[in-house]
GROMACS .gro file of C-alpha atoms in nm:
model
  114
    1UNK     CA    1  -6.433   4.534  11.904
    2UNK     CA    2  -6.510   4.697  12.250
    3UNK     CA    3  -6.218   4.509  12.377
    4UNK     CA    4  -6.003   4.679  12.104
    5UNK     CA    5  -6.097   5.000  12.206
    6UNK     CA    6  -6.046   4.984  12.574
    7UNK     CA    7  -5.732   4.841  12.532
    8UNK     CA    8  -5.580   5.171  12.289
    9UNK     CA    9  -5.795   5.382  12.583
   10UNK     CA   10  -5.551   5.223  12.875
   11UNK     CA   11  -5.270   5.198  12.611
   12UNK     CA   12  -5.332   5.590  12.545
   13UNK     CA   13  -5.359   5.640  12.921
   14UNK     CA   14  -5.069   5.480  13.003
   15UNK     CA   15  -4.866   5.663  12.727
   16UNK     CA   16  -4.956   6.016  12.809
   17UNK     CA   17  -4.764   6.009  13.195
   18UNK     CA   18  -4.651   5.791  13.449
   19UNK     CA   19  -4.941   5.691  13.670
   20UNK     CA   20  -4.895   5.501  14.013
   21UNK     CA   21  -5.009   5.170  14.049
   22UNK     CA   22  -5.275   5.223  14.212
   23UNK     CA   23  -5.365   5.536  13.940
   24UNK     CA   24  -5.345   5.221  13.697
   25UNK     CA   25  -5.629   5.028  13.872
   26UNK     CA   26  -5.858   5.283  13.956
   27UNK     CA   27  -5.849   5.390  13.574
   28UNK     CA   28  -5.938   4.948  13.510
   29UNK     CA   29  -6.183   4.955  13.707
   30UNK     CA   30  -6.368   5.277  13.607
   31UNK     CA   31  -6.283   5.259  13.214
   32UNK     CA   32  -6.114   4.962  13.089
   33UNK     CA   33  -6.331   4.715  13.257
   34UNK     CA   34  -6.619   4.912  13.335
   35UNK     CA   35  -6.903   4.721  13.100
   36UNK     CA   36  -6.802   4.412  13.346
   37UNK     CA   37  -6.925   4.667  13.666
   38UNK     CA   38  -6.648   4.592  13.879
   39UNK     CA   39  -6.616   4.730  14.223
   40UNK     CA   40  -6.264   4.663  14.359
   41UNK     CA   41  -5.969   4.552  14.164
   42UNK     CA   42  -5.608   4.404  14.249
   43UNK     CA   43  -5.234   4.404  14.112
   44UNK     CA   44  -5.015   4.203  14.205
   45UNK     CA   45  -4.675   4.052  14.088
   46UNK     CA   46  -4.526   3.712  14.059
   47UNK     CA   47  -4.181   3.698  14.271
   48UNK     CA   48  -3.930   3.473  14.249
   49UNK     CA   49  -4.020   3.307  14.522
   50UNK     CA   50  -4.362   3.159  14.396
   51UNK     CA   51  -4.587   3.431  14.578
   52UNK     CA   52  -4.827   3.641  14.453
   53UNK     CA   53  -4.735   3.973  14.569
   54UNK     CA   54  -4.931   4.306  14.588
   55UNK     CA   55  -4.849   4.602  14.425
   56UNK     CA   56  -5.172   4.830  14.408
   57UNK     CA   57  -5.530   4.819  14.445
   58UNK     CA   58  -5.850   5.024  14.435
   59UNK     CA   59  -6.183   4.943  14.592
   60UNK     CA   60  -6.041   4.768  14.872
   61UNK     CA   61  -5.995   4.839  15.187
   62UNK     CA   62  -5.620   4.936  15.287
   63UNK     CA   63  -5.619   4.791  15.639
   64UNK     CA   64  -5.745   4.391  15.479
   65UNK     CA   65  -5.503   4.475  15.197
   66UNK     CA   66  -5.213   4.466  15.432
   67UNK     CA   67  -5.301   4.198  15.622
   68UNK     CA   68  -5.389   3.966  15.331
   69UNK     CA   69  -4.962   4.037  15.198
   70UNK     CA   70  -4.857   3.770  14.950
   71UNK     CA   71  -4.994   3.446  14.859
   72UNK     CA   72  -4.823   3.131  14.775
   73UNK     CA   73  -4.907   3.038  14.419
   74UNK     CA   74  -5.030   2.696  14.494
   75UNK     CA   75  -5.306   2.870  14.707
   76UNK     CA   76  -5.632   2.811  14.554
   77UNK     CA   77  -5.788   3.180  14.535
   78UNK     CA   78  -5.897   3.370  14.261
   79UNK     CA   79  -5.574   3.577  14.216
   80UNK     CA   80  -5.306   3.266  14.172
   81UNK     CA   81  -5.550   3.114  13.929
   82UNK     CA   82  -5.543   3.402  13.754
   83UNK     CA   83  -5.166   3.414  13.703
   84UNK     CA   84  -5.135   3.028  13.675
   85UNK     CA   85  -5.390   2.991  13.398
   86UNK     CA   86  -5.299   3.331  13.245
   87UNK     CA   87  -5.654   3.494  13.246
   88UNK     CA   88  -5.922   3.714  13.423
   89UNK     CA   89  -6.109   3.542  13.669
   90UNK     CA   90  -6.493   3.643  13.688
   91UNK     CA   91  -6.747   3.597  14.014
   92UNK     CA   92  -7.055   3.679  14.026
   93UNK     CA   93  -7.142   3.659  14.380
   94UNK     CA   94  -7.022   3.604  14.737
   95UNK     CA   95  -7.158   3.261  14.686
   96UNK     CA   96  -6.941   3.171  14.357
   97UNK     CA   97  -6.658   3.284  14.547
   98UNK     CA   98  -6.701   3.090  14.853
   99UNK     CA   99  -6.798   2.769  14.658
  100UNK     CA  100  -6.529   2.802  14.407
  101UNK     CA  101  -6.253   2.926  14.613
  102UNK     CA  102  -6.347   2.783  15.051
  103UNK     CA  103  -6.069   2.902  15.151
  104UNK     CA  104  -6.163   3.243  15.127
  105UNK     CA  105  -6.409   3.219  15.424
  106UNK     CA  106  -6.133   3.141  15.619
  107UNK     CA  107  -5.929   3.527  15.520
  108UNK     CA  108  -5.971   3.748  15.731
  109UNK     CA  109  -6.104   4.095  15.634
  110UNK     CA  110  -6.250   4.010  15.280
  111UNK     CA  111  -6.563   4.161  15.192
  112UNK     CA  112  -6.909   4.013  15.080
  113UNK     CA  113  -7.084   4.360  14.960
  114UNK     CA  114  -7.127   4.271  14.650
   0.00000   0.00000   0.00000
């Protein structure tokens, strides 16, 4: 039932203006998925071309933001899994993240302040 309820919240807070991108995530992160405590959250779109491209973000930095750009889908991270297997993606810690997904120690400018 909570799920229910946060999803008429964002479906009320989407209805009542036209918030930005990264409006949208900053309102996920704080309310829709807040019982989940996350810090940082990222939208992106699929493109024609088989990348995972960003749109908007909140709780990350800018700067790595930009320098990550798009991601081929094949790459195993936790973003094209998402869209591949058409669901949220949950870590617990820096170590889940590096153990599930290696190639992440290999980005540049992602975070481990968890």
């Amino acid at each position: 039932m909570v799920f229910l309820k946060n999803a008429a919240e964002l479906t009320a807070y989407l209805a009542g203006g036209d918030p930005s991108g990264e409006e949208i995530a900053r309102h996920l992160v704080l309310k829709s998925f807040a019982e989940l405590s996350p810090t940082a959250l990222y939208i992106a779109e699929l493109s024609d071309d088989g990348y995972v491209t960003p749109v908007a973000a909140f709780g990350f930095d800018r700067v790595a933001l930009a320098n990550w750009g798009k991601f081929p889908l094949a790459m195993q991270i936790p973003i094209t899994e998402a869209v591949r297997n058409d669901r949220c993606i949950l870590i617990d810690s820096a170590e889940e993240l590096l153990q599930r997904y290696p190639i992440i120690g290999e980005m540049e400018d992602v975070s481990y302040d968890w």
